[in-house]
């Protein structure tokens, strides 16, 4: 069965770093563009970053540009999000999501779960001193 399993979240102080991972199974990972979407307490979903199936193109929300880096290892069926210089406003549950690639340049930039083919269970990131 299809699974997206996120890990790497936790409690971290402002200015520190975390790396999230998302392991995919049950579908052909290389055929899917991937995104990270987050949901802060009491708020709606927010798209964070996306990457094409081959990893050649990436995109970031303005709120994380220059601090976060998305990448993927298609041999390991794994998506990553390196988060540096974390801020309290980055506190959220982080989800990875998959959408079939389509055009080679396509990067999914939506935040609604129903716009994706697959969606993970999330990992909590808390940034606090």
mmCIF file with all atom_site columns, C-alpha atoms in Angstrom:
data_model
loop_
_atom_site.group_PDB
_atom_site.id
_atom_site.type_symbol
_atom_site.label_atom_id
_atom_site.label_alt_id
_atom_site.label_comp_id
_atom_site.label_asym_id
_atom_site.label_entity_id
_atom_site.label_seq_id
_atom_site.pdbx_PDB_ins_code
_atom_site.Cartn_x
_atom_site.Cartn_y
_atom_site.Cartn_z
_atom_site.occupancy
_atom_site.B_iso_or_equiv
_atom_site.pdbx_formal_charge
_atom_site.auth_seq_id
_atom_site.auth_comp_id
_atom_site.auth_asym_id
_atom_site.auth_atom_id
_atom_site.pdbx_PDB_model_num
ATOM 1   C CA . UNK A 1 1   ? 0.000  0.000  0.000   1.00 0.00 ? 1   UNK A CA 1
ATOM 2   C CA . UNK A 1 2   ? 1.073  3.585  -0.556  1.00 0.00 ? 2   UNK A CA 1
ATOM 3   C CA . UNK A 1 3   ? 2.947  5.202  2.315   1.00 0.00 ? 3   UNK A CA 1
ATOM 4   C CA . UNK A 1 4   ? 4.728  8.493  2.905   1.00 0.00 ? 4   UNK A CA 1
ATOM 5   C CA . UNK A 1 5   ? 6.466  8.415  6.272   1.00 0.00 ? 5   UNK A CA 1
ATOM 6   C CA . UNK A 1 6   ? 7.986  11.622 7.586   1.00 0.00 ? 6   UNK A CA 1
ATOM 7   C CA . UNK A 1 7   ? 10.615 11.791 10.315  1.00 0.00 ? 7   UNK A CA 1
ATOM 8   C CA . UNK A 1 8   ? 13.199 14.155 11.757  1.00 0.00 ? 8   UNK A CA 1
ATOM 9   C CA . UNK A 1 9   ? 10.958 16.605 13.541  1.00 0.00 ? 9   UNK A CA 1
ATOM 10  C CA . UNK A 1 10  ? 11.436 17.707 17.115  1.00 0.00 ? 10  UNK A CA 1
ATOM 11  C CA . UNK A 1 11  ? 11.989 20.595 19.510  1.00 0.00 ? 11  UNK A CA 1
ATOM 12  C CA . UNK A 1 12  ? 14.781 22.963 18.530  1.00 0.00 ? 12  UNK A CA 1
ATOM 13  C CA . UNK A 1 13  ? 15.957 26.414 19.588  1.00 0.00 ? 13  UNK A CA 1
ATOM 14  C CA . UNK A 1 14  ? 15.676 29.405 17.268  1.00 0.00 ? 14  UNK A CA 1
ATOM 15  C CA . UNK A 1 15  ? 18.618 29.620 14.881  1.00 0.00 ? 15  UNK A CA 1
ATOM 16  C CA . UNK A 1 16  ? 19.248 25.887 14.914  1.00 0.00 ? 16  UNK A CA 1
ATOM 17  C CA . UNK A 1 17  ? 18.758 23.342 12.131  1.00 0.00 ? 17  UNK A CA 1
ATOM 18  C CA . UNK A 1 18  ? 16.740 20.216 11.451  1.00 0.00 ? 18  UNK A CA 1
ATOM 19  C CA . UNK A 1 19  ? 16.557 17.839 8.513   1.00 0.00 ? 19  UNK A CA 1
ATOM 20  C CA . UNK A 1 20  ? 13.255 16.197 7.723   1.00 0.00 ? 20  UNK A CA 1
ATOM 21  C CA . UNK A 1 21  ? 12.991 12.975 5.734   1.00 0.00 ? 21  UNK A CA 1
ATOM 22  C CA . UNK A 1 22  ? 10.069 11.395 3.946   1.00 0.00 ? 22  UNK A CA 1
ATOM 23  C CA . UNK A 1 23  ? 10.321 7.774  2.827   1.00 0.00 ? 23  UNK A CA 1
ATOM 24  C CA . UNK A 1 24  ? 7.957  6.717  0.063   1.00 0.00 ? 24  UNK A CA 1
ATOM 25  C CA . UNK A 1 25  ? 6.708  3.222  -0.677  1.00 0.00 ? 25  UNK A CA 1
ATOM 26  C CA . UNK A 1 26  ? 3.962  1.547  -2.658  1.00 0.00 ? 26  UNK A CA 1
ATOM 27  C CA . UNK A 1 27  ? 4.281  3.742  -5.756  1.00 0.00 ? 27  UNK A CA 1
ATOM 28  C CA . UNK A 1 28  ? 6.924  4.672  -8.327  1.00 0.00 ? 28  UNK A CA 1
ATOM 29  C CA . UNK A 1 29  ? 8.601  7.554  -6.529  1.00 0.00 ? 29  UNK A CA 1
ATOM 30  C CA . UNK A 1 30  ? 10.583 8.777  -9.540  1.00 0.00 ? 30  UNK A CA 1
ATOM 31  C CA . UNK A 1 31  ? 7.341  9.486  -11.419 1.00 0.00 ? 31  UNK A CA 1
ATOM 32  C CA . UNK A 1 32  ? 6.144  11.990 -8.842  1.00 0.00 ? 32  UNK A CA 1
ATOM 33  C CA . UNK A 1 33  ? 6.909  15.590 -8.071  1.00 0.00 ? 33  UNK A CA 1
ATOM 34  C CA . UNK A 1 34  ? 7.056  16.177 -4.334  1.00 0.00 ? 34  UNK A CA 1
ATOM 35  C CA . UNK A 1 35  ? 6.256  18.969 -1.939  1.00 0.00 ? 35  UNK A CA 1
ATOM 36  C CA . UNK A 1 36  ? 6.495  19.855 1.708   1.00 0.00 ? 36  UNK A CA 1
ATOM 37  C CA . UNK A 1 37  ? 3.411  21.469 3.217   1.00 0.00 ? 37  UNK A CA 1
ATOM 38  C CA . UNK A 1 38  ? 3.074  22.618 6.817   1.00 0.00 ? 38  UNK A CA 1
ATOM 39  C CA . UNK A 1 39  ? 0.256  23.462 9.197   1.00 0.00 ? 39  UNK A CA 1
ATOM 40  C CA . UNK A 1 40  ? 0.845  25.714 12.186  1.00 0.00 ? 40  UNK A CA 1
ATOM 41  C CA . UNK A 1 41  ? -1.381 25.424 15.254  1.00 0.00 ? 41  UNK A CA 1
ATOM 42  C CA . UNK A 1 42  ? -4.796 26.901 14.558  1.00 0.00 ? 42  UNK A CA 1
ATOM 43  C CA . UNK A 1 43  ? -3.959 27.768 10.954  1.00 0.00 ? 43  UNK A CA 1
ATOM 44  C CA . UNK A 1 44  ? -4.514 26.338 7.507   1.00 0.00 ? 44  UNK A CA 1
ATOM 45  C CA . UNK A 1 45  ? -2.017 24.458 5.413   1.00 0.00 ? 45  UNK A CA 1
ATOM 46  C CA . UNK A 1 46  ? 0.897  26.374 3.908   1.00 0.00 ? 46  UNK A CA 1
ATOM 47  C CA . UNK A 1 47  ? 2.950  25.143 0.953   1.00 0.00 ? 47  UNK A CA 1
ATOM 48  C CA . UNK A 1 48  ? 6.652  25.291 1.835   1.00 0.00 ? 48  UNK A CA 1
ATOM 49  C CA . UNK A 1 49  ? 8.702  23.835 -1.015  1.00 0.00 ? 49  UNK A CA 1
ATOM 50  C CA . UNK A 1 50  ? 8.506  21.571 -4.045  1.00 0.00 ? 50  UNK A CA 1
ATOM 51  C CA . UNK A 1 51  ? 10.767 19.582 -6.352  1.00 0.00 ? 51  UNK A CA 1
ATOM 52  C CA . UNK A 1 52  ? 10.363 17.914 -9.723  1.00 0.00 ? 52  UNK A CA 1
ATOM 53  C CA . UNK A 1 53  ? 10.537 14.151 -10.064 1.00 0.00 ? 53  UNK A CA 1
ATOM 54  C CA . UNK A 1 54  ? 14.135 14.197 -11.290 1.00 0.00 ? 54  UNK A CA 1
ATOM 55  C CA . UNK A 1 55  ? 15.213 16.816 -8.792  1.00 0.00 ? 55  UNK A CA 1
ATOM 56  C CA . UNK A 1 56  ? 16.341 19.351 -11.381 1.00 0.00 ? 56  UNK A CA 1
ATOM 57  C CA . UNK A 1 57  ? 13.930 22.110 -10.367 1.00 0.00 ? 57  UNK A CA 1
ATOM 58  C CA . UNK A 1 58  ? 12.940 23.355 -6.946  1.00 0.00 ? 58  UNK A CA 1
ATOM 59  C CA . UNK A 1 59  ? 10.735 26.113 -5.575  1.00 0.00 ? 59  UNK A CA 1
ATOM 60  C CA . UNK A 1 60  ? 10.256 27.733 -2.184  1.00 0.00 ? 60  UNK A CA 1
ATOM 61  C CA . UNK A 1 61  ? 7.758  29.878 -0.365  1.00 0.00 ? 61  UNK A CA 1
ATOM 62  C CA . UNK A 1 62  ? 9.079  33.363 0.342   1.00 0.00 ? 62  UNK A CA 1
ATOM 63  C CA . UNK A 1 63  ? 8.873  32.668 4.077   1.00 0.00 ? 63  UNK A CA 1
ATOM 64  C CA . UNK A 1 64  ? 11.552 29.946 3.862   1.00 0.00 ? 64  UNK A CA 1
ATOM 65  C CA . UNK A 1 65  ? 13.625 30.984 0.850   1.00 0.00 ? 65  UNK A CA 1
ATOM 66  C CA . UNK A 1 66  ? 17.326 31.079 1.685   1.00 0.00 ? 66  UNK A CA 1
ATOM 67  C CA . UNK A 1 67  ? 16.845 29.009 4.849   1.00 0.00 ? 67  UNK A CA 1
ATOM 68  C CA . UNK A 1 68  ? 15.306 25.730 3.652   1.00 0.00 ? 68  UNK A CA 1
ATOM 69  C CA . UNK A 1 69  ? 16.601 23.338 0.988   1.00 0.00 ? 69  UNK A CA 1
ATOM 70  C CA . UNK A 1 70  ? 14.557 20.562 -0.575  1.00 0.00 ? 70  UNK A CA 1
ATOM 71  C CA . UNK A 1 71  ? 16.197 17.534 -2.160  1.00 0.00 ? 71  UNK A CA 1
ATOM 72  C CA . UNK A 1 72  ? 15.458 13.945 -3.038  1.00 0.00 ? 72  UNK A CA 1
ATOM 73  C CA . UNK A 1 73  ? 17.273 10.644 -3.480  1.00 0.00 ? 73  UNK A CA 1
ATOM 74  C CA . UNK A 1 74  ? 15.357 8.571  -5.994  1.00 0.00 ? 74  UNK A CA 1
ATOM 75  C CA . UNK A 1 75  ? 17.531 5.518  -5.332  1.00 0.00 ? 75  UNK A CA 1
ATOM 76  C CA . UNK A 1 76  ? 16.334 5.599  -1.712  1.00 0.00 ? 76  UNK A CA 1
ATOM 77  C CA . UNK A 1 77  ? 12.779 6.776  -2.448  1.00 0.00 ? 77  UNK A CA 1
ATOM 78  C CA . UNK A 1 78  ? 13.367 9.587  0.007   1.00 0.00 ? 78  UNK A CA 1
ATOM 79  C CA . UNK A 1 79  ? 12.544 13.286 0.085   1.00 0.00 ? 79  UNK A CA 1
ATOM 80  C CA . UNK A 1 80  ? 14.411 15.686 2.358   1.00 0.00 ? 80  UNK A CA 1
ATOM 81  C CA . UNK A 1 81  ? 13.973 19.164 3.772   1.00 0.00 ? 81  UNK A CA 1
ATOM 82  C CA . UNK A 1 82  ? 17.028 20.792 5.297   1.00 0.00 ? 82  UNK A CA 1
ATOM 83  C CA . UNK A 1 83  ? 15.863 23.599 7.567   1.00 0.00 ? 83  UNK A CA 1
ATOM 84  C CA . UNK A 1 84  ? 18.431 26.116 8.770   1.00 0.00 ? 84  UNK A CA 1
ATOM 85  C CA . UNK A 1 85  ? 18.124 29.227 10.927  1.00 0.00 ? 85  UNK A CA 1
ATOM 86  C CA . UNK A 1 86  ? 14.785 28.059 12.241  1.00 0.00 ? 86  UNK A CA 1
ATOM 87  C CA . UNK A 1 87  ? 12.353 30.619 13.623  1.00 0.00 ? 87  UNK A CA 1
ATOM 88  C CA . UNK A 1 88  ? 9.443  30.261 16.057  1.00 0.00 ? 88  UNK A CA 1
ATOM 89  C CA . UNK A 1 89  ? 7.047  30.908 13.162  1.00 0.00 ? 89  UNK A CA 1
ATOM 90  C CA . UNK A 1 90  ? 8.340  27.714 11.510  1.00 0.00 ? 90  UNK A CA 1
ATOM 91  C CA . UNK A 1 91  ? 6.580  25.725 14.259  1.00 0.00 ? 91  UNK A CA 1
ATOM 92  C CA . UNK A 1 92  ? 4.125  23.408 12.516  1.00 0.00 ? 92  UNK A CA 1
ATOM 93  C CA . UNK A 1 93  ? 3.342  19.874 11.494  1.00 0.00 ? 93  UNK A CA 1
ATOM 94  C CA . UNK A 1 94  ? 5.269  19.220 8.278   1.00 0.00 ? 94  UNK A CA 1
ATOM 95  C CA . UNK A 1 95  ? 3.760  16.927 5.647   1.00 0.00 ? 95  UNK A CA 1
ATOM 96  C CA . UNK A 1 96  ? 5.282  15.519 2.498   1.00 0.00 ? 96  UNK A CA 1
ATOM 97  C CA . UNK A 1 97  ? 3.004  15.136 -0.483  1.00 0.00 ? 97  UNK A CA 1
ATOM 98  C CA . UNK A 1 98  ? 3.256  13.557 -3.924  1.00 0.00 ? 98  UNK A CA 1
ATOM 99  C CA . UNK A 1 99  ? 1.719  14.512 -7.249  1.00 0.00 ? 99  UNK A CA 1
ATOM 100 C CA . UNK A 1 100 ? 2.282  12.751 -10.548 1.00 0.00 ? 100 UNK A CA 1
ATOM 101 C CA . UNK A 1 101 ? 4.901  14.677 -12.539 1.00 0.00 ? 101 UNK A CA 1
ATOM 102 C CA . UNK A 1 102 ? 3.132  15.543 -15.765 1.00 0.00 ? 102 UNK A CA 1
ATOM 103 C CA . UNK A 1 103 ? 5.186  18.180 -17.637 1.00 0.00 ? 103 UNK A CA 1
ATOM 104 C CA . UNK A 1 104 ? 8.909  17.896 -16.843 1.00 0.00 ? 104 UNK A CA 1
ATOM 105 C CA . UNK A 1 105 ? 9.052  21.364 -15.265 1.00 0.00 ? 105 UNK A CA 1
ATOM 106 C CA . UNK A 1 106 ? 5.986  20.946 -13.057 1.00 0.00 ? 106 UNK A CA 1
ATOM 107 C CA . UNK A 1 107 ? 6.361  21.658 -9.329  1.00 0.00 ? 107 UNK A CA 1
ATOM 108 C CA . UNK A 1 108 ? 3.229  21.337 -7.181  1.00 0.00 ? 108 UNK A CA 1
ATOM 109 C CA . UNK A 1 109 ? 2.708  24.551 -5.206  1.00 0.00 ? 109 UNK A CA 1
ATOM 110 C CA . UNK A 1 110 ? -0.712 23.993 -3.691  1.00 0.00 ? 110 UNK A CA 1
ATOM 111 C CA . UNK A 1 111 ? -1.381 23.537 0.006   1.00 0.00 ? 111 UNK A CA 1
ATOM 112 C CA . UNK A 1 112 ? -4.634 21.593 0.004   1.00 0.00 ? 112 UNK A CA 1
ATOM 113 C CA . UNK A 1 113 ? -4.249 17.849 0.690   1.00 0.00 ? 113 UNK A CA 1
ATOM 114 C CA . UNK A 1 114 ? -6.911 16.960 -1.870  1.00 0.00 ? 114 UNK A CA 1
ATOM 115 C CA . UNK A 1 115 ? -4.793 18.424 -4.686  1.00 0.00 ? 115 UNK A CA 1
ATOM 116 C CA . UNK A 1 116 ? -2.126 15.771 -4.144  1.00 0.00 ? 116 UNK A CA 1
ATOM 117 C CA . UNK A 1 117 ? -2.170 12.094 -5.047  1.00 0.00 ? 117 UNK A CA 1
ATOM 118 C CA . UNK A 1 118 ? -0.537 11.015 -1.781  1.00 0.00 ? 118 UNK A CA 1
ATOM 119 C CA . UNK A 1 119 ? -0.056 12.679 1.604   1.00 0.00 ? 119 UNK A CA 1
ATOM 120 C CA . UNK A 1 120 ? 1.971  11.676 4.656   1.00 0.00 ? 120 UNK A CA 1
ATOM 121 C CA . UNK A 1 121 ? 1.019  11.609 8.321   1.00 0.00 ? 121 UNK A CA 1
ATOM 122 C CA . UNK A 1 122 ? 3.256  14.535 9.275   1.00 0.00 ? 122 UNK A CA 1
ATOM 123 C CA . UNK A 1 123 ? 6.087  15.259 11.684  1.00 0.00 ? 123 UNK A CA 1
ATOM 124 C CA . UNK A 1 124 ? 5.989  17.966 14.363  1.00 0.00 ? 124 UNK A CA 1
ATOM 125 C CA . UNK A 1 125 ? 8.573  20.735 14.337  1.00 0.00 ? 125 UNK A CA 1
ATOM 126 C CA . UNK A 1 126 ? 8.636  23.055 17.333  1.00 0.00 ? 126 UNK A CA 1
ATOM 127 C CA . UNK A 1 127 ? 10.981 26.035 17.432  1.00 0.00 ? 127 UNK A CA 1
ATOM 128 C CA . UNK A 1 128 ? 11.204 27.541 20.880  1.00 0.00 ? 128 UNK A CA 1
ATOM 129 C CA . UNK A 1 129 ? 13.761 28.767 23.371  1.00 0.00 ? 129 UNK A CA 1
#
